[in-house]
Amino acid sequence: MIFTLIKNELIKIFKRGKTWIVFALFALTIVGMGVICYKEAKNTEYYQSPEGQIESLKDSIKYSKSDIEYYKTVNEEWAKEEITNAESRIKELEQQINTLEEKIKNNKDNPNAWRESLEEEKKTIEDNLKDSSYSENDKVSFKERLKEINIYLDNNMKPIEEWEFNGINYGIKFIAIIGTLILAAGIAVFMSDIVSGECTPPTLKFLLVQPISRGKVILSKFIAVVITVVTMIGGLEALVVAGISAFTGFDAGKMPQYIGKAFKWDYTNAAENGGPQLAEVAGSGVLSTRWMYLLESFGLQILFIIVCCAFMFMISAIFKSSMITMAVSVILCVAATIIPEMSQTIRAISRFFFTSYGNTTSLVSGYCAMNFNNPNVTLGFGVIVMIATTIVSYIIGHIIFNKKGLANR
């Protein structure tokens, strides 16, 4: 019986015009963000290239020459010193331009330039590890970077930077961006009438006089909407990542990526800093791949979608009006995201809000602790908060629905 109810609910959901409108808006969001990310990647690629750096250096020379013209109008001793400094700076910039122009010539005939650059960096790091002037924390960072470099060199794998446009990088960035607010608010709009829309007397009476328990009715609604939202959001994301990767390649997924970083309070110089500072635990984290980073973030996003559905389900059960449900849900999601940024007191307890874990990439990487300035905010803690919120929200919604309308049969 429960499977029949779920099937009927799914048919009802997919027949709604609202379902396809929300889906279309989500699809437009994916496309729009894809275009923006592509343009940003192209701009970054240019300005990190020798040609882009030369353009920036020429702009700096232009500004320095403009400063010189201004200082010449000032009849002061300090102005003469500034002119000398500016002329010296121009010479340095011109030398950098010459170096970059030479690099362009060499790189055109040198496909292994990336390998030579990494080998040079590796040698520098190895020298730094022998230098006693560097702290132990610095040396831990050096060792981590050295592991990455060795992976590239040993596997003859040219590095693919995180800013480059490809399916894996875009998937990671998209999950991080929409999780901050867009995802929860979108689900709130979609689910605003999942229960409240059934609270008109004729509809509710028809549901409750059927030879089935209220518990099965409400459970079927919840399961159906979770299946719908997870399929529409997760499925579209997976298709987009696969589609972009089909054109840009899947090699970005092989790139090394540290996940599971841990943090602790560092009491060094606490007096000067006004208190202890949050610092990364030396040697924490696991060197995985960018593909696993995306996969784990995607899995946690599914959990976040489920908790969003449970919370919106509870709100929809409380109010009889779908408009009020939507307004309350969106306002609560926005407030839970924005207010902690404005109030330190609320920020201290915001780690108990499920909305704080929409950016699941930060949970996987471990840097969520930095977001809250609290070493106790970890992947495990975030998962517990989301699971607990799901259970509590569903139970409350279930109880409220059971008390609505007619006496239970």
PDB file of N, CA and C in Angstrom, residues 185-269:
ATOM      1  N   ALA A 185      16.410  27.731   0.077  1.00  0.00           N
ATOM      2  CA  ALA A 185      15.313  28.623  -0.304  1.00  0.00           C
ATOM      3  C   ALA A 185      14.519  28.024  -1.462  1.00  0.00           C
ATOM      4  N   GLY A 186      15.199  27.413  -2.415  1.00  0.00           N
ATOM      5  CA  GLY A 186      14.514  26.800  -3.549  1.00  0.00           C
ATOM      6  C   GLY A 186      13.632  25.645  -3.123  1.00  0.00           C
ATOM      7  N   ILE A 187      14.136  24.823  -2.213  1.00  0.00           N
ATOM      8  CA  ILE A 187      13.336  23.700  -1.703  1.00  0.00           C
ATOM      9  C   ILE A 187      12.137  24.222  -0.919  1.00  0.00           C
ATOM     10  N   ALA A 188      12.331  25.347  -0.212  1.00  0.00           N
ATOM     11  CA  ALA A 188      11.224  25.952   0.545  1.00  0.00           C
ATOM     12  C   ALA A 188      10.092  26.366  -0.386  1.00  0.00           C
ATOM     13  N   VAL A 189      10.443  26.958  -1.518  1.00  0.00           N
ATOM     14  CA  VAL A 189       9.429  27.362  -2.500  1.00  0.00           C
ATOM     15  C   VAL A 189       8.738  26.127  -3.079  1.00  0.00           C
ATOM     16  N   PHE A 190       9.514  25.122  -3.402  1.00  0.00           N
ATOM     17  CA  PHE A 190       8.966  23.914  -4.023  1.00  0.00           C
ATOM     18  C   PHE A 190       8.026  23.170  -3.083  1.00  0.00           C
ATOM     19  N   MET A 191       8.369  23.113  -1.784  1.00  0.00           N
ATOM     20  CA  MET A 191       7.627  22.287  -0.833  1.00  0.00           C
ATOM     21  C   MET A 191       6.581  23.044  -0.035  1.00  0.00           C
ATOM     22  N   SER A 192       6.347  24.303  -0.364  1.00  0.00           N
ATOM     23  CA  SER A 192       5.477  25.138   0.471  1.00  0.00           C
ATOM     24  C   SER A 192       4.070  24.571   0.630  1.00  0.00           C
ATOM     25  N   ASP A 193       3.589  23.804  -0.363  1.00  0.00           N
ATOM     26  CA  ASP A 193       2.221  23.293  -0.272  1.00  0.00           C
ATOM     27  C   ASP A 193       2.161  21.771  -0.177  1.00  0.00           C
ATOM     28  N   ILE A 194       3.269  21.135   0.198  1.00  0.00           N
ATOM     29  CA  ILE A 194       3.294  19.679   0.220  1.00  0.00           C
ATOM     30  C   ILE A 194       2.294  19.103   1.225  1.00  0.00           C
ATOM     31  N   VAL A 195       2.125  19.805   2.369  1.00  0.00           N
ATOM     32  CA  VAL A 195       1.120  19.377   3.350  1.00  0.00           C
ATOM     33  C   VAL A 195       0.028  20.426   3.478  1.00  0.00           C
ATOM     34  N   SER A 196       0.441  21.698   3.559  1.00  0.00           N
ATOM     35  CA  SER A 196      -0.543  22.761   3.729  1.00  0.00           C
ATOM     36  C   SER A 196      -1.501  22.830   2.553  1.00  0.00           C
ATOM     37  N   GLY A 197      -1.025  22.428   1.365  1.00  0.00           N
ATOM     38  CA  GLY A 197      -1.885  22.422   0.191  1.00  0.00           C
ATOM     39  C   GLY A 197      -2.980  21.375   0.268  1.00  0.00           C
ATOM     40  N   GLU A 198      -2.819  20.409   1.153  1.00  0.00           N
ATOM     41  CA  GLU A 198      -3.818  19.347   1.314  1.00  0.00           C
ATOM     42  C   GLU A 198      -4.783  19.642   2.462  1.00  0.00           C
ATOM     43  N   CYS A 199      -4.641  20.820   3.059  1.00  0.00           N
ATOM     44  CA  CYS A 199      -5.401  21.095   4.273  1.00  0.00           C
ATOM     45  C   CYS A 199      -6.749  21.763   4.021  1.00  0.00           C
ATOM     46  N   THR A 200      -7.174  21.830   2.773  1.00  0.00           N
ATOM     47  CA  THR A 200      -8.531  22.296   2.519  1.00  0.00           C
ATOM     48  C   THR A 200      -9.470  21.204   3.020  1.00  0.00           C
ATOM     49  N   PRO A 201     -10.607  21.553   3.596  1.00  0.00           N
ATOM     50  CA  PRO A 201     -11.507  20.543   4.177  1.00  0.00           C
ATOM     51  C   PRO A 201     -11.841  19.388   3.255  1.00  0.00           C
ATOM     52  N   PRO A 202     -12.210  19.615   1.952  1.00  0.00           N
ATOM     53  CA  PRO A 202     -12.545  18.468   1.096  1.00  0.00           C
ATOM     54  C   PRO A 202     -11.374  17.523   0.878  1.00  0.00           C
ATOM     55  N   THR A 203     -10.187  18.102   0.615  1.00  0.00           N
ATOM     56  CA  THR A 203      -9.015  17.268   0.342  1.00  0.00           C
ATOM     57  C   THR A 203      -8.615  16.475   1.573  1.00  0.00           C
ATOM     58  N   LEU A 204      -8.554  17.154   2.708  1.00  0.00           N
ATOM     59  CA  LEU A 204      -8.148  16.493   3.938  1.00  0.00           C
ATOM     60  C   LEU A 204      -9.136  15.405   4.322  1.00  0.00           C
ATOM     61  N   LYS A 205     -10.429  15.695   4.157  1.00  0.00           N
ATOM     62  CA  LYS A 205     -11.450  14.699   4.494  1.00  0.00           C
ATOM     63  C   LYS A 205     -11.317  13.467   3.611  1.00  0.00           C
ATOM     64  N   PHE A 206     -11.070  13.709   2.300  1.00  0.00           N
ATOM     65  CA  PHE A 206     -10.927  12.578   1.374  1.00  0.00           C
ATOM     66  C   PHE A 206      -9.740  11.698   1.758  1.00  0.00           C
ATOM     67  N   LEU A 207      -8.619  12.352   2.155  1.00  0.00           N
ATOM     68  CA  LEU A 207      -7.426  11.596   2.529  1.00  0.00           C
ATOM     69  C   LEU A 207      -7.641  10.770   3.787  1.00  0.00           C
ATOM     70  N   LEU A 208      -8.313  11.382   4.741  1.00  0.00           N
ATOM     71  CA  LEU A 208      -8.396  10.759   6.058  1.00  0.00           C
ATOM     72  C   LEU A 208      -9.498   9.706   6.175  1.00  0.00           C
ATOM     73  N   VAL A 209     -10.451   9.693   5.237  1.00  0.00           N
ATOM     74  CA  VAL A 209     -11.495   8.667   5.306  1.00  0.00           C
ATOM     75  C   VAL A 209     -11.095   7.416   4.535  1.00  0.00           C
ATOM     76  N   GLN A 210      -9.913   7.444   3.899  1.00  0.00           N
ATOM     77  CA  GLN A 210      -9.437   6.268   3.199  1.00  0.00           C
ATOM     78  C   GLN A 210      -9.012   5.195   4.216  1.00  0.00           C
ATOM     79  N   PRO A 211      -9.083   3.902   3.834  1.00  0.00           N
ATOM     80  CA  PRO A 211      -8.736   2.813   4.772  1.00  0.00           C
ATOM     81  C   PRO A 211      -7.226   2.651   4.955  1.00  0.00           C
ATOM     82  N   ILE A 212      -6.563   3.742   5.214  1.00  0.00           N
ATOM     83  CA  ILE A 212      -5.121   3.744   5.452  1.00  0.00           C
ATOM     84  C   ILE A 212      -4.828   4.685   6.605  1.00  0.00           C
ATOM     85  N   SER A 213      -3.747   4.446   7.285  1.00  0.00           N
ATOM     86  CA  SER A 213      -3.401   5.278   8.435  1.00  0.00           C
ATOM     87  C   SER A 213      -2.854   6.622   7.983  1.00  0.00           C
ATOM     88  N   ARG A 214      -3.015   7.600   8.850  1.00  0.00           N
ATOM     89  CA  ARG A 214      -2.465   8.927   8.548  1.00  0.00           C
ATOM     90  C   ARG A 214      -0.948   8.861   8.429  1.00  0.00           C
ATOM     91  N   GLY A 215      -0.352   7.989   9.232  1.00  0.00           N
ATOM     92  CA  GLY A 215       1.100   7.875   9.196  1.00  0.00           C
ATOM     93  C   GLY A 215       1.602   7.492   7.818  1.00  0.00           C
ATOM     94  N   LYS A 216       0.887   6.566   7.161  1.00  0.00           N
ATOM     95  CA  LYS A 216       1.293   6.153   5.811  1.00  0.00           C
ATOM     96  C   LYS A 216       1.062   7.267   4.794  1.00  0.00           C
ATOM     97  N   VAL A 217      -0.017   8.022   4.999  1.00  0.00           N
ATOM     98  CA  VAL A 217      -0.307   9.136   4.084  1.00  0.00           C
ATOM     99  C   VAL A 217       0.822  10.154   4.119  1.00  0.00           C
ATOM    100  N   ILE A 218       1.190  10.558   5.320  1.00  0.00           N
ATOM    101  CA  ILE A 218       2.209  11.601   5.433  1.00  0.00           C
ATOM    102  C   ILE A 218       3.595  11.075   5.079  1.00  0.00           C
ATOM    103  N   LEU A 219       3.866   9.802   5.407  1.00  0.00           N
ATOM    104  CA  LEU A 219       5.163   9.217   5.051  1.00  0.00           C
ATOM    105  C   LEU A 219       5.322   9.129   3.538  1.00  0.00           C
ATOM    106  N   SER A 220       4.243   8.754   2.857  1.00  0.00           N
ATOM    107  CA  SER A 220       4.307   8.648   1.396  1.00  0.00           C
ATOM    108  C   SER A 220       4.562  10.009   0.766  1.00  0.00           C
ATOM    109  N   LYS A 221       3.969  11.045   1.324  1.00  0.00           N
ATOM    110  CA  LYS A 221       4.193  12.403   0.817  1.00  0.00           C
ATOM    111  C   LYS A 221       5.664  12.800   0.997  1.00  0.00           C
ATOM    112  N   PHE A 222       6.188  12.512   2.166  1.00  0.00           N
ATOM    113  CA  PHE A 222       7.576  12.897   2.459  1.00  0.00           C
ATOM    114  C   PHE A 222       8.542  12.139   1.550  1.00  0.00           C
ATOM    115  N   ILE A 223       8.359  10.837   1.420  1.00  0.00           N
ATOM    116  CA  ILE A 223       9.250  10.030   0.577  1.00  0.00           C
ATOM    117  C   ILE A 223       9.164  10.486  -0.875  1.00  0.00           C
ATOM    118  N   ALA A 224       7.954  10.762  -1.336  1.00  0.00           N
ATOM    119  CA  ALA A 224       7.768  11.174  -2.729  1.00  0.00           C
ATOM    120  C   ALA A 224       8.472  12.491  -3.016  1.00  0.00           C
ATOM    121  N   VAL A 225       8.355  13.431  -2.108  1.00  0.00           N
ATOM    122  CA  VAL A 225       8.977  14.735  -2.353  1.00  0.00           C
ATOM    123  C   VAL A 225      10.492  14.646  -2.249  1.00  0.00           C
ATOM    124  N   VAL A 226      11.002  13.804  -1.349  1.00  0.00           N
ATOM    125  CA  VAL A 226      12.453  13.613  -1.241  1.00  0.00           C
ATOM    126  C   VAL A 226      12.992  12.996  -2.529  1.00  0.00           C
ATOM    127  N   ILE A 227      12.295  11.974  -3.032  1.00  0.00           N
ATOM    128  CA  ILE A 227      12.713  11.340  -4.289  1.00  0.00           C
ATOM    129  C   ILE A 227      12.730  12.368  -5.423  1.00  0.00           C
ATOM    130  N   THR A 228      11.702  13.194  -5.462  1.00  0.00           N
ATOM    131  CA  THR A 228      11.600  14.197  -6.523  1.00  0.00           C
ATOM    132  C   THR A 228      12.731  15.211  -6.452  1.00  0.00           C
ATOM    133  N   VAL A 229      12.939  15.772  -5.273  1.00  0.00           N
ATOM    134  CA  VAL A 229      13.947  16.828  -5.124  1.00  0.00           C
ATOM    135  C   VAL A 229      15.356  16.277  -5.352  1.00  0.00           C
ATOM    136  N   VAL A 230      15.642  15.117  -4.769  1.00  0.00           N
ATOM    137  CA  VAL A 230      16.968  14.519  -4.936  1.00  0.00           C
ATOM    138  C   VAL A 230      17.224  14.189  -6.403  1.00  0.00           C
ATOM    139  N   THR A 231      16.214  13.631  -7.073  1.00  0.00           N
ATOM    140  CA  THR A 231      16.368  13.262  -8.485  1.00  0.00           C
ATOM    141  C   THR A 231      16.560  14.489  -9.359  1.00  0.00           C
ATOM    142  N   MET A 232      15.752  15.514  -9.132  1.00  0.00           N
ATOM    143  CA  MET A 232      15.806  16.696  -9.987  1.00  0.00           C
ATOM    144  C   MET A 232      17.085  17.492  -9.773  1.00  0.00           C
ATOM    145  N   ILE A 233      17.502  17.646  -8.524  1.00  0.00           N
ATOM    146  CA  ILE A 233      18.705  18.429  -8.243  1.00  0.00           C
ATOM    147  C   ILE A 233      19.961  17.603  -8.483  1.00  0.00           C
ATOM    148  N   GLY A 234      20.037  16.458  -7.807  1.00  0.00           N
ATOM    149  CA  GLY A 234      21.220  15.612  -7.945  1.00  0.00           C
ATOM    150  C   GLY A 234      21.401  15.084  -9.348  1.00  0.00           C
ATOM    151  N   GLY A 235      20.299  14.679  -9.971  1.00  0.00           N
ATOM    152  CA  GLY A 235      20.387  14.146 -11.330  1.00  0.00           C
ATOM    153  C   GLY A 235      20.868  15.184 -12.327  1.00  0.00           C
ATOM    154  N   LEU A 236      20.343  16.406 -12.221  1.00  0.00           N
ATOM    155  CA  LEU A 236      20.751  17.464 -13.140  1.00  0.00           C
ATOM    156  C   LEU A 236      22.208  17.849 -12.921  1.00  0.00           C
ATOM    157  N   GLU A 237      22.613  17.915 -11.664  1.00  0.00           N
ATOM    158  CA  GLU A 237      24.018  18.229 -11.373  1.00  0.00           C
ATOM    159  C   GLU A 237      24.943  17.175 -11.973  1.00  0.00           C
ATOM    160  N   ALA A 238      24.588  15.910 -11.788  1.00  0.00           N
ATOM    161  CA  ALA A 238      25.420  14.821 -12.312  1.00  0.00           C
ATOM    162  C   ALA A 238      25.510  14.890 -13.837  1.00  0.00           C
ATOM    163  N   LEU A 239      24.387  15.182 -14.496  1.00  0.00           N
ATOM    164  CA  LEU A 239      24.380  15.290 -15.954  1.00  0.00           C
ATOM    165  C   LEU A 239      25.258  16.446 -16.434  1.00  0.00           C
ATOM    166  N   VAL A 240      25.188  17.576 -15.728  1.00  0.00           N
ATOM    167  CA  VAL A 240      25.983  18.743 -16.121  1.00  0.00           C
ATOM    168  C   VAL A 240      27.473  18.467 -15.945  1.00  0.00           C
ATOM    169  N   VAL A 241      27.843  17.876 -14.803  1.00  0.00           N
ATOM    170  CA  VAL A 241      29.250  17.542 -14.557  1.00  0.00           C
ATOM    171  C   VAL A 241      29.759  16.578 -15.622  1.00  0.00           C
ATOM    172  N   ALA A 242      28.963  15.561 -15.925  1.00  0.00           N
ATOM    173  CA  ALA A 242      29.359  14.585 -16.944  1.00  0.00           C
ATOM    174  C   ALA A 242      29.436  15.221 -18.327  1.00  0.00           C
ATOM    175  N   GLY A 243      28.479  16.111 -18.618  1.00  0.00           N
ATOM    176  CA  GLY A 243      28.453  16.762 -19.919  1.00  0.00           C
ATOM    177  C   GLY A 243      29.643  17.670 -20.142  1.00  0.00           C
ATOM    178  N   ILE A 244      29.958  18.495 -19.131  1.00  0.00           N
ATOM    179  CA  ILE A 244      31.116  19.392 -19.249  1.00  0.00           C
ATOM    180  C   ILE A 244      32.404  18.578 -19.333  1.00  0.00           C
ATOM    181  N   SER A 245      32.488  17.527 -18.521  1.00  0.00           N
ATOM    182  CA  SER A 245      33.689  16.681 -18.518  1.00  0.00           C
ATOM    183  C   SER A 245      33.895  15.982 -19.854  1.00  0.00           C
ATOM    184  N   ALA A 246      32.787  15.682 -20.552  1.00  0.00           N
ATOM    185  CA  ALA A 246      32.895  15.029 -21.850  1.00  0.00           C
ATOM    186  C   ALA A 246      33.630  15.913 -22.857  1.00  0.00           C
ATOM    187  N   PHE A 247      33.531  17.245 -22.663  1.00  0.00           N
ATOM    188  CA  PHE A 247      34.202  18.183 -23.570  1.00  0.00           C
ATOM    189  C   PHE A 247      35.561  18.629 -23.036  1.00  0.00           C
ATOM    190  N   THR A 248      35.686  18.749 -21.724  1.00  0.00           N
ATOM    191  CA  THR A 248      36.928  19.277 -21.136  1.00  0.00           C
ATOM    192  C   THR A 248      37.843  18.184 -20.609  1.00  0.00           C
ATOM    193  N   GLY A 249      37.344  16.967 -20.510  1.00  0.00           N
ATOM    194  CA  GLY A 249      38.146  15.867 -20.003  1.00  0.00           C
ATOM    195  C   GLY A 249      37.878  15.570 -18.539  1.00  0.00           C
ATOM    196  N   PHE A 250      38.272  14.370 -18.119  1.00  0.00           N
ATOM    197  CA  PHE A 250      38.038  13.923 -16.744  1.00  0.00           C
ATOM    198  C   PHE A 250      39.323  13.941 -15.906  1.00  0.00           C
ATOM    199  N   ASP A 251      40.409  14.447 -16.476  1.00  0.00           N
ATOM    200  CA  ASP A 251      41.694  14.392 -15.778  1.00  0.00           C
ATOM    201  C   ASP A 251      41.709  15.203 -14.492  1.00  0.00           C
ATOM    202  N   ALA A 252      40.858  16.233 -14.407  1.00  0.00           N
ATOM    203  CA  ALA A 252      40.835  17.064 -13.196  1.00  0.00           C
ATOM    204  C   ALA A 252      40.491  16.229 -11.968  1.00  0.00           C
ATOM    205  N   GLY A 253      39.721  15.161 -12.168  1.00  0.00           N
ATOM    206  CA  GLY A 253      39.355  14.306 -11.042  1.00  0.00           C
ATOM    207  C   GLY A 253      40.519  13.556 -10.443  1.00  0.00           C
ATOM    208  N   LYS A 254      41.620  13.422 -11.199  1.00  0.00           N
ATOM    209  CA  LYS A 254      42.798  12.704 -10.712  1.00  0.00           C
ATOM    210  C   LYS A 254      43.713  13.589  -9.874  1.00  0.00           C
ATOM    211  N   MET A 255      43.469  14.892  -9.882  1.00  0.00           N
ATOM    212  CA  MET A 255      44.350  15.812  -9.162  1.00  0.00           C
ATOM    213  C   MET A 255      44.305  15.550  -7.657  1.00  0.00           C
ATOM    214  N   PRO A 256      45.454  15.619  -6.969  1.00  0.00           N
ATOM    215  CA  PRO A 256      45.477  15.394  -5.518  1.00  0.00           C
ATOM    216  C   PRO A 256      44.707  16.471  -4.766  1.00  0.00           C
ATOM    217  N   GLN A 257      44.042  16.071  -3.714  1.00  0.00           N
ATOM    218  CA  GLN A 257      43.224  16.998  -2.926  1.00  0.00           C
ATOM    219  C   GLN A 257      43.224  16.553  -1.466  1.00  0.00           C
ATOM    220  N   TYR A 258      43.592  17.456  -0.571  1.00  0.00           N
ATOM    221  CA  TYR A 258      43.559  17.142   0.859  1.00  0.00           C
ATOM    222  C   TYR A 258      42.142  17.310   1.390  1.00  0.00           C
ATOM    223  N   ILE A 259      41.669  16.334   2.136  1.00  0.00           N
ATOM    224  CA  ILE A 259      40.358  16.400   2.777  1.00  0.00           C
ATOM    225  C   ILE A 259      40.505  15.994   4.241  1.00  0.00           C
ATOM    226  N   GLY A 260      39.491  16.323   5.027  1.00  0.00           N
ATOM    227  CA  GLY A 260      39.478  15.907   6.429  1.00  0.00           C
ATOM    228  C   GLY A 260      40.477  16.624   7.317  1.00  0.00           C
ATOM    229  N   LYS A 261      40.741  17.895   7.030  1.00  0.00           N
ATOM    230  CA  LYS A 261      41.661  18.664   7.867  1.00  0.00           C
ATOM    231  C   LYS A 261      41.065  18.871   9.266  1.00  0.00           C
ATOM    232  N   ALA A 262      41.938  18.884  10.269  1.00  0.00           N
ATOM    233  CA  ALA A 262      41.510  19.128  11.652  1.00  0.00           C
ATOM    234  C   ALA A 262      42.169  20.405  12.164  1.00  0.00           C
ATOM    235  N   PHE A 263      41.526  21.043  13.138  1.00  0.00           N
ATOM    236  CA  PHE A 263      42.033  22.307  13.671  1.00  0.00           C
ATOM    237  C   PHE A 263      42.033  22.278  15.197  1.00  0.00           C
ATOM    238  N   LYS A 264      42.840  23.145  15.771  1.00  0.00           N
ATOM    239  CA  LYS A 264      42.944  23.233  17.224  1.00  0.00           C
ATOM    240  C   LYS A 264      43.262  24.680  17.599  1.00  0.00           C
ATOM    241  N   TRP A 265      43.128  24.965  18.901  1.00  0.00           N
ATOM    242  CA  TRP A 265      43.468  26.301  19.384  1.00  0.00           C
ATOM    243  C   TRP A 265      44.977  26.405  19.570  1.00  0.00           C
ATOM    244  N   ASP A 266      45.530  27.477  19.040  1.00  0.00           N
ATOM    245  CA  ASP A 266      46.959  27.743  19.168  1.00  0.00           C
ATOM    246  C   ASP A 266      47.133  28.897  20.157  1.00  0.00           C
ATOM    247  N   TYR A 267      47.739  28.610  21.299  1.00  0.00           N
ATOM    248  CA  TYR A 267      47.883  29.620  22.348  1.00  0.00           C
ATOM    249  C   TYR A 267      49.196  30.393  22.241  1.00  0.00           C
ATOM    250  N   THR A 268      49.944  30.133  21.182  1.00  0.00           N
ATOM    251  CA  THR A 268      51.173  30.896  20.972  1.00  0.00           C
ATOM    252  C   THR A 268      50.820  32.352  20.674  1.00  0.00           C
ATOM    253  N   ASN A 269      51.456  33.253  21.377  1.00  0.00           N
ATOM    254  CA  ASN A 269      51.208  34.694  21.203  1.00  0.00           C
ATOM    255  C   ASN A 269      49.739  35.053  21.447  1.00  0.00           C
TER     256      ASN A 269
END
